[in-house]
Tab-separated table of C-alpha atoms in Angstrom:
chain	number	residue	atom	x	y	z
A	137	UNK	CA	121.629	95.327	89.143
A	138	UNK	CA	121.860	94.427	92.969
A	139	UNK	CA	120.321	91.165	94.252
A	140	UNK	CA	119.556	91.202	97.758
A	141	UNK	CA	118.598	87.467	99.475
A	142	UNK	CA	116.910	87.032	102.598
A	143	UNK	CA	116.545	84.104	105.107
A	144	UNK	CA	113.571	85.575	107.848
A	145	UNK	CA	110.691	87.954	107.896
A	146	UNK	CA	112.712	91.021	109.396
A	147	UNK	CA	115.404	90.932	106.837
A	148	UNK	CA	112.395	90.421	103.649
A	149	UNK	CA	110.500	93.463	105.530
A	150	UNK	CA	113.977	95.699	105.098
A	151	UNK	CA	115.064	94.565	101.860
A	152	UNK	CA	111.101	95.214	100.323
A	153	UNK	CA	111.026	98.467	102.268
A	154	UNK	CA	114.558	99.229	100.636
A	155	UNK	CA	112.976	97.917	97.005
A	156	UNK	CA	109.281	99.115	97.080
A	157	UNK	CA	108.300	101.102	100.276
A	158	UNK	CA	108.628	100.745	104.028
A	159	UNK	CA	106.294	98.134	105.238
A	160	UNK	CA	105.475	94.967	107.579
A	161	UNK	CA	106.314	91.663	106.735
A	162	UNK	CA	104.151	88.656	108.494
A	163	UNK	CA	102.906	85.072	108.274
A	164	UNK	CA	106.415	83.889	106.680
A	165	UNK	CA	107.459	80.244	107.066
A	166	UNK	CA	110.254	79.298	109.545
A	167	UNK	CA	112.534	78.607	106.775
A	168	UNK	CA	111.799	81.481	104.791
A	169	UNK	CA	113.861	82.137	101.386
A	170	UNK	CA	113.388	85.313	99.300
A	171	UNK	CA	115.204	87.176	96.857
A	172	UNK	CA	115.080	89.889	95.024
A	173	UNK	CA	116.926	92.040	91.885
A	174	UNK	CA	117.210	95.787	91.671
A	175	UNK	CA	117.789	97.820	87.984
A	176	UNK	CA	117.410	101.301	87.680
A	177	UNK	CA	117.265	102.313	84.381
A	178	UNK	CA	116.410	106.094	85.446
A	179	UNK	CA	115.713	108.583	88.020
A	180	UNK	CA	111.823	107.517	87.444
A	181	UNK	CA	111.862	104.176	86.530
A	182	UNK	CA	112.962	100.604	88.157
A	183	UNK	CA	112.579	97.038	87.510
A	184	UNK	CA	112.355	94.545	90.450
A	185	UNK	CA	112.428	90.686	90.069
A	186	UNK	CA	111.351	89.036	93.146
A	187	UNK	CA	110.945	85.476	94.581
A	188	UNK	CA	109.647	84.166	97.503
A	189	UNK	CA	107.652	81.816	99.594
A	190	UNK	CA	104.213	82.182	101.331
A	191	UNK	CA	103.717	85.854	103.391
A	192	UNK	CA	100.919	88.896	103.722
A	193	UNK	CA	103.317	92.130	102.896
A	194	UNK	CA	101.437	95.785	104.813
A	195	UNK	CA	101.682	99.273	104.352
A	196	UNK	CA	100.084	101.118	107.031
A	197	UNK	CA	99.029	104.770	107.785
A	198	UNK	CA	101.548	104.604	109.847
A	199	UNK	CA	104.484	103.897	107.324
A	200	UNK	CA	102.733	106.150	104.493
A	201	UNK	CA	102.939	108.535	107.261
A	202	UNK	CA	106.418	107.928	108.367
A	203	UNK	CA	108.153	107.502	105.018
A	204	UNK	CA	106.363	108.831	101.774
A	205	UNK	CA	106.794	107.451	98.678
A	206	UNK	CA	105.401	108.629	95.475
A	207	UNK	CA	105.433	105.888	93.064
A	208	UNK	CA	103.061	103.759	91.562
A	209	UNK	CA	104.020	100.361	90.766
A	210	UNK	CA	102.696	97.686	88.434
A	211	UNK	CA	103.075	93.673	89.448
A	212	UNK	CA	103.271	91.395	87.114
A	213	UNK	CA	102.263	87.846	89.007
A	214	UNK	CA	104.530	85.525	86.766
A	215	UNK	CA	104.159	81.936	88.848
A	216	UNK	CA	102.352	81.054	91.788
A	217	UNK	CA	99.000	80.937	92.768
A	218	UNK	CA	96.109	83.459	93.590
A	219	UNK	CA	96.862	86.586	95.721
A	220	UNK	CA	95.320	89.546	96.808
A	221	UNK	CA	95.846	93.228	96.983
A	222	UNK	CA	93.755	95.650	99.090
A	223	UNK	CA	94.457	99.366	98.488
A	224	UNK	CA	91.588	102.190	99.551
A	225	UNK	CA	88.716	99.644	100.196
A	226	UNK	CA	89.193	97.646	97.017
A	227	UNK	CA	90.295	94.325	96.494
A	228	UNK	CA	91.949	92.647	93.661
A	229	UNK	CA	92.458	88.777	92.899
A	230	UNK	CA	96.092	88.323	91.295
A	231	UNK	CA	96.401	85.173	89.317
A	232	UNK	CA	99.129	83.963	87.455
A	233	UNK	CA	99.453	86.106	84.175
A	234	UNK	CA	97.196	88.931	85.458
A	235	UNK	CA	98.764	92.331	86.726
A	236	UNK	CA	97.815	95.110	89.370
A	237	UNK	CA	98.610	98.721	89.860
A	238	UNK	CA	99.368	99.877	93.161
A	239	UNK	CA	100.076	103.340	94.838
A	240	UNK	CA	102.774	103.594	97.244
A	241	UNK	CA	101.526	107.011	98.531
A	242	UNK	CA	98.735	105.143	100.175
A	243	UNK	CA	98.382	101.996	102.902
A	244	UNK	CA	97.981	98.822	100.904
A	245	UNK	CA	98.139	95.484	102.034
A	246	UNK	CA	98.922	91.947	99.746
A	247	UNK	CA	98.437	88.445	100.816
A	248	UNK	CA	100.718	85.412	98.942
A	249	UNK	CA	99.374	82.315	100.468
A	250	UNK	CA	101.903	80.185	98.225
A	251	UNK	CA	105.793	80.565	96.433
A	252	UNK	CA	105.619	83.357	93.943
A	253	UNK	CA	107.413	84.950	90.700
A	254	UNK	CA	107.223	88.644	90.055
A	255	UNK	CA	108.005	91.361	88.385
A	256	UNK	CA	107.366	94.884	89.692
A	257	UNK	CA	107.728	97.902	87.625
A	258	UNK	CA	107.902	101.221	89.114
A	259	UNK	CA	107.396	104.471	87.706
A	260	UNK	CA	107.219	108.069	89.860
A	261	UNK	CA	104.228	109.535	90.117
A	262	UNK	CA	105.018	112.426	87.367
A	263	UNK	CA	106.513	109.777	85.375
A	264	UNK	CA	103.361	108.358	85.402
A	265	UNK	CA	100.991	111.553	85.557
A	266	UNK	CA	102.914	112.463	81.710
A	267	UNK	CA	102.060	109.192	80.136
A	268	UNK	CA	98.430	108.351	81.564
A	269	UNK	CA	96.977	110.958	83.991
A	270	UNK	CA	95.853	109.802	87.182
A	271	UNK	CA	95.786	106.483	87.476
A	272	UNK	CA	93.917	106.279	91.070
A	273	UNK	CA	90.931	104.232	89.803
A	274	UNK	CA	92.747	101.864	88.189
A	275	UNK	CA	94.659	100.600	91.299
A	276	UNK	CA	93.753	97.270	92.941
A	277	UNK	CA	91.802	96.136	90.068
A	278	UNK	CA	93.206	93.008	88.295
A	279	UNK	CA	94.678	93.206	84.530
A	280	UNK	CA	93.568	90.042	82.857
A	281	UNK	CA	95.970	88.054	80.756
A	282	UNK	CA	94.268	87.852	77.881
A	283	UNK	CA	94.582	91.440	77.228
A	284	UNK	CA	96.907	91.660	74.685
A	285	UNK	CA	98.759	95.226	75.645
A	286	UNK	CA	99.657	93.867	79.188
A	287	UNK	CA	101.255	90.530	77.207
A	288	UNK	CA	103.240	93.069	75.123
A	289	UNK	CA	104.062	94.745	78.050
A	290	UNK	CA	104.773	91.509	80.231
A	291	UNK	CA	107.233	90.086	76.791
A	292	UNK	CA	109.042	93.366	76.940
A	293	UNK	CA	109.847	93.376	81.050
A	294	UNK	CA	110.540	89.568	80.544
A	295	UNK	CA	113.348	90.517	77.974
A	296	UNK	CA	114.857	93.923	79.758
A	297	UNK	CA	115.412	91.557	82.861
A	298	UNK	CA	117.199	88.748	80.988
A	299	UNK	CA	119.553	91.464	79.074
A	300	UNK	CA	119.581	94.070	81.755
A	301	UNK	CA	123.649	93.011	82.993
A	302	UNK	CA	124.745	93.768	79.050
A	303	UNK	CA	123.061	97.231	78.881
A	304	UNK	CA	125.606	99.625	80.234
A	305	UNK	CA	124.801	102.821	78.122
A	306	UNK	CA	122.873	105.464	80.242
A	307	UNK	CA	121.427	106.808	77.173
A	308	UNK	CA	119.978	103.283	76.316
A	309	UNK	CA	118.186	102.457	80.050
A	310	UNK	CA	116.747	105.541	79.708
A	311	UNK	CA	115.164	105.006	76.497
A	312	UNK	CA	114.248	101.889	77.434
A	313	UNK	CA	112.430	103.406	80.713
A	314	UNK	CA	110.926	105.622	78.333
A	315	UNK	CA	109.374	102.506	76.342
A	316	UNK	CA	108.485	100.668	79.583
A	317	UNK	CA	106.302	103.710	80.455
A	318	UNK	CA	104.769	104.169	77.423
A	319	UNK	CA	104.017	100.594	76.986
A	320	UNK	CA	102.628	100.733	80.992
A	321	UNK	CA	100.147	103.705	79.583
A	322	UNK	CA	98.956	102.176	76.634
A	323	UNK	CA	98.105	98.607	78.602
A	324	UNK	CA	96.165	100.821	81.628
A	325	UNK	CA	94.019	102.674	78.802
A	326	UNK	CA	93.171	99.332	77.202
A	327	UNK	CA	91.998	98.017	80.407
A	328	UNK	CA	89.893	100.922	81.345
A	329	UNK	CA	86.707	98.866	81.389
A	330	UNK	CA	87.469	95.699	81.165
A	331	UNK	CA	89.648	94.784	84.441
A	332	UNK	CA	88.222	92.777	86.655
A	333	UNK	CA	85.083	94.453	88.660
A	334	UNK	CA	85.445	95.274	92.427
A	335	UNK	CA	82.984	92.812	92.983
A	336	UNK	CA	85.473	90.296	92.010
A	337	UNK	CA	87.738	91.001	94.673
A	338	UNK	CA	84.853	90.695	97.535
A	339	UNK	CA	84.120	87.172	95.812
A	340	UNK	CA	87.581	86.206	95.680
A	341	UNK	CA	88.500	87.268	99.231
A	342	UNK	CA	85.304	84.819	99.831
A	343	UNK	CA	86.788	82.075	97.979
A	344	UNK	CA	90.192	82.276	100.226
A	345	UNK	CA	88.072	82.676	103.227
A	346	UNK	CA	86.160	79.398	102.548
A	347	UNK	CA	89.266	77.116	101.839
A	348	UNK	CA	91.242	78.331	104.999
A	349	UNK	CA	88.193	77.145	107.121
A	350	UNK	CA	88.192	73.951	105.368
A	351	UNK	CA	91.960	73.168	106.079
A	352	UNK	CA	91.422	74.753	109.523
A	353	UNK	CA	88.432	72.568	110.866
A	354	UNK	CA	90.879	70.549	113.029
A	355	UNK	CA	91.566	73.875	115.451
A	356	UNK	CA	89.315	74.789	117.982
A	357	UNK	CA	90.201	78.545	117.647
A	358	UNK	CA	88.712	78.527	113.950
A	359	UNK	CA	85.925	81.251	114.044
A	360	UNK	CA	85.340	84.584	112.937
A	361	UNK	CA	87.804	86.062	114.816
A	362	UNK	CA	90.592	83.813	113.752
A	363	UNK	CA	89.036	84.235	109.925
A	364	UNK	CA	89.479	87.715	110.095
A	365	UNK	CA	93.007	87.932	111.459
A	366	UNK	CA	94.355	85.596	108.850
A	367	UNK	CA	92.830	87.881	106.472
A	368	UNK	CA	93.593	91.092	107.481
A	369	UNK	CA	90.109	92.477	107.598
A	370	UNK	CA	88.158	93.123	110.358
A	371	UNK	CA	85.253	90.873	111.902
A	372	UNK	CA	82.393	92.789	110.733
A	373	UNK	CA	84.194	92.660	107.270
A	374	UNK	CA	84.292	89.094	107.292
A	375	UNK	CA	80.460	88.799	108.181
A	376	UNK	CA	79.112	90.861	105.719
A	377	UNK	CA	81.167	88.315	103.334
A	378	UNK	CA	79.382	85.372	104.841
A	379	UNK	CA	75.790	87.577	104.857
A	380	UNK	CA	75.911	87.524	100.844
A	381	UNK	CA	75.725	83.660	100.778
A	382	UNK	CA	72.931	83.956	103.498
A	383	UNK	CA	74.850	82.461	106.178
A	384	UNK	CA	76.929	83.382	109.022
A	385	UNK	CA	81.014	82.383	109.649
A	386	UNK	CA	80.227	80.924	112.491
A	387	UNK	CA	77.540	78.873	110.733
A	388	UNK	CA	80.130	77.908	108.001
A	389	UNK	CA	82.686	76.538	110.167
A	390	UNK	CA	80.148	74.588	112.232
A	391	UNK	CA	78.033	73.154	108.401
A	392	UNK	CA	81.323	72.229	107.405
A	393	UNK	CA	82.649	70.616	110.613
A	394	UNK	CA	79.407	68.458	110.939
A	395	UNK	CA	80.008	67.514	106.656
A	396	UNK	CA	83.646	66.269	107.833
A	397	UNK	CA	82.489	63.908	110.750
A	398	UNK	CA	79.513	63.082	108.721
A	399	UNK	CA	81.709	61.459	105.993
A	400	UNK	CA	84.067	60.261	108.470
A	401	UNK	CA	81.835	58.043	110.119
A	402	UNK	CA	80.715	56.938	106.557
A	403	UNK	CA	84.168	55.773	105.888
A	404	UNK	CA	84.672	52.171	106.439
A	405	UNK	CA	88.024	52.528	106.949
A	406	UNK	CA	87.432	54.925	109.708
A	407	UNK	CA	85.001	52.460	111.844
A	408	UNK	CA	87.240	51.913	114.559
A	409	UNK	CA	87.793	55.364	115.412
A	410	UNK	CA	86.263	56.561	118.482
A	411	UNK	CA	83.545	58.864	118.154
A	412	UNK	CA	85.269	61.258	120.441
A	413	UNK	CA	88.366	61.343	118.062
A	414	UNK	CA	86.080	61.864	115.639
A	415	UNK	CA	85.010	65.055	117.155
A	416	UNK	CA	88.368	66.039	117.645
A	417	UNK	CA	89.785	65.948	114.396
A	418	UNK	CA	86.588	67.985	113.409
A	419	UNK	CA	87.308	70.757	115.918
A	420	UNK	CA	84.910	70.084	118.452
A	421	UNK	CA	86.407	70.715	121.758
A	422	UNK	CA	84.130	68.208	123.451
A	423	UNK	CA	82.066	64.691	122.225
A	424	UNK	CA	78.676	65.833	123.804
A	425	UNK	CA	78.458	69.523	121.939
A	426	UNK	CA	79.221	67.612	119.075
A	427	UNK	CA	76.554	64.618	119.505
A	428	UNK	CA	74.238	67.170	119.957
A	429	UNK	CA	74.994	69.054	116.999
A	430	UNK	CA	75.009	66.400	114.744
A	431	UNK	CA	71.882	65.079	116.046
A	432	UNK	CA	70.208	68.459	114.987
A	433	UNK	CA	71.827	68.703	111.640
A	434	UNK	CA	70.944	64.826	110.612
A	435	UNK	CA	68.298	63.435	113.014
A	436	UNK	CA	70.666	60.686	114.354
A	437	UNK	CA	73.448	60.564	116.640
A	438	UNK	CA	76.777	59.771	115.792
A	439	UNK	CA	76.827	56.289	116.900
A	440	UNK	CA	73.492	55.560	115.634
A	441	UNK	CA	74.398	57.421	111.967
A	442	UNK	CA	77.632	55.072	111.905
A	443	UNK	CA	75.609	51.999	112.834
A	444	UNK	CA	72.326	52.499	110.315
A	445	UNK	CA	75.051	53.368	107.520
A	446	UNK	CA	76.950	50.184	106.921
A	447	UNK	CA	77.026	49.681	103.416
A	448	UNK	CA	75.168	53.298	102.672
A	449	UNK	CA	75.948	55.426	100.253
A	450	UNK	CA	75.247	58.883	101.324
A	451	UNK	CA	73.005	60.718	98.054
A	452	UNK	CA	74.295	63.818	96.562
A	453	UNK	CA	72.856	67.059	97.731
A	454	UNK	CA	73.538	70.468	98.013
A	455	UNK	CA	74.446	72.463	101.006
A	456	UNK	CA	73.130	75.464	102.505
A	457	UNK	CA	75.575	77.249	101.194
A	458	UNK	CA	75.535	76.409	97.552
A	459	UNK	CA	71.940	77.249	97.335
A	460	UNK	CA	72.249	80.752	98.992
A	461	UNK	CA	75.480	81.368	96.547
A	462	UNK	CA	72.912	80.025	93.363
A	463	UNK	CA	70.719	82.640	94.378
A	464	UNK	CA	73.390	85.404	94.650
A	465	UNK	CA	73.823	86.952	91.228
A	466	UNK	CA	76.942	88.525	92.794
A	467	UNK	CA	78.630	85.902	93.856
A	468	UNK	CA	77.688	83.575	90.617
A	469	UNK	CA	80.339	80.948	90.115
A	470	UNK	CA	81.129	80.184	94.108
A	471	UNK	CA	78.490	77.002	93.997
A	472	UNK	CA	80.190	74.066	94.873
A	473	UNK	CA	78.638	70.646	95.120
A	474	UNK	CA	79.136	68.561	98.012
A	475	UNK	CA	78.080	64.935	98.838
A	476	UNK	CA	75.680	65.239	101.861
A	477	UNK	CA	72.562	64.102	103.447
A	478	UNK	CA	69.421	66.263	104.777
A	479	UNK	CA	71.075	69.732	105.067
A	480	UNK	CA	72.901	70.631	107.529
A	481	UNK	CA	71.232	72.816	110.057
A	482	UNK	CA	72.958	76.114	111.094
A	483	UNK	CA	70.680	76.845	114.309
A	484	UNK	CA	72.511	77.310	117.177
């Protein structure tokens, strides 16, 4: 076993293209930490341990192209939160306990917004084609934890990492490999049908989407643009998103911008901020684009919605967007309630 440590992105991007497959490393914290554990236990199998904080990890045409690999690989998300994995259009949402097949042969891209735990097993591509076939269709679709092959298969990795430094017998790692891939076949045929639908990806993707514009609403720069960057799709990607829950990203940011001041000038504790500071702290670049705005979403100005709502308790409603995601069968289970008055008005 060889553990490998790194302290910034450009030494995590060698050691993972070392480990898995050359690729780009990006959005890493300024104190980055990761780490990472190497066994082989034969020509056609490895198991890699890996921690590490917050980062997006890419393989691009232009690495596939550079420096082929041919193995597929099989993540086991141990602790952490939600991530996702894009590979040929697809996208899978990785939560703790669930697994995903990837293929190295082809660009894929992964995004860790928090600390993670993981195991990775990887098996050659004829290791793999002699236990299961082709496994293309399988890749980027999530492996739920309640399937109880891949938590055989997830007790057995869990117990060849803790013993791997006593096993010193090649003829042992190799039958263990053998196991390993046999157990990895048996837990992909068990989830044919039953991992998570493609359309689970698109709503998860969603779901990220709509919580980095609600810890975002502070920057001015928040749009579709910076949405789509932070995501790693492209713009037209991100609308089409936004078009399912009848609503634009531009119309998002501003709804939920306008819902933030709103309840900010509700707050008593908040009546001695300015209104302009109000408008700042909601991403509005300047007060009168936002007095305007605010008149058209609620019928009053700022100042005269602060003034008229001493002692008001704003009812419960539901937003424009929870009734266009009620109406989505697609995108069932993205509703969220939200304390609000008359709707908020996405007009420009």
């Amino acid at each position: 076993m060889s553990t490998l440590t790194a302290a910034s992105a450009d030494e995590w991007a060698q050691i993972c293209s070392d480990s898995f497959a050359p690729c780009g490393i990006d959005r890493v914290a300024s104190d980055f930490r990761g780490t990472v554990d190497v066994t082989v236990y034969s020509p056609a199998t490895a198991l890699v341990r890996l921690a590490s904080q917050s980062m997006d990890v890419l393989r691009s045409r232009r690495h596939v192209t550079g420096a082929p690999r041919s193995d597929y690989m099989l993540l086991l998300h141990q602790q952490g939160g939600p991530g996702l994995l894009e590979q040929d259009g697809r996208w899978a949402e990785v939560r703790a306990g669930h697994a995903v097949l990837w293929d190295a042969s082809r660009p894929y891209r992964f995004r860790w917004p928090t600390a993670i735990g993981q195991t990775v097993l990887k098996v050659s591509h004829d290791e793999m084609r002699h236990w299961f076939g082709d496994p293309s269709e399988m890749c980027a679709r999530s492996l739920p934890s309640t399937l109880p092959t891949l938590r055989v298969l997830s007790a057995f990795l869990r117990e060849l990492g803790d013993v791997e430094d006593e096993l010193h017998d090649t003829q042992q790692r190799a039958e263990l490999a053998h196991t390993a891939g046999e157990l990895l076949a048996t837990a992909l045929r068990s989830a044919d049908g039953t991992a998570a639908p493609r359309a689970a990806g698109r709503e998860a993707l969603l779901r990220m989407m709509r919580d980095f514009v609600r810890e975002n609403l502070a920057d001015p720069r928040l749009g579709p643009e910076t949405i789509a960057e932070r995501h790693c799709v492209s713009v037209r990607y991100v609308s089409s998103l936004f078009r399912d829950l009848g609503t634009s990203p531009a119309a998002y940011v501003r709804e939920q911008r306008l819902e933030r001041a709103r309840r900010a000038l509700d707050d008593p504790r908040r009546r001695e901020v300015g209104i302009a500071t109000v408008a700042g702290l909601c991403g509005f670049t300047d007060a009168t684009t936002f007095c305007r705005a605010f008149r058209r979403a609620y019928g009053l100005t700022p100042a005269e919605y602060r003034s008229a709502g001493a002692g008001r308790k704003a009812p419960r409603a539901r937003d424009s967007m929870t009734i266009a995601a009620s109406r989505s069968s697609t995108l069932a289970g993205l509703t969220q309630t939200a304390n609000a008055v008359p709707r908020v008005s996405t007009s420009r």
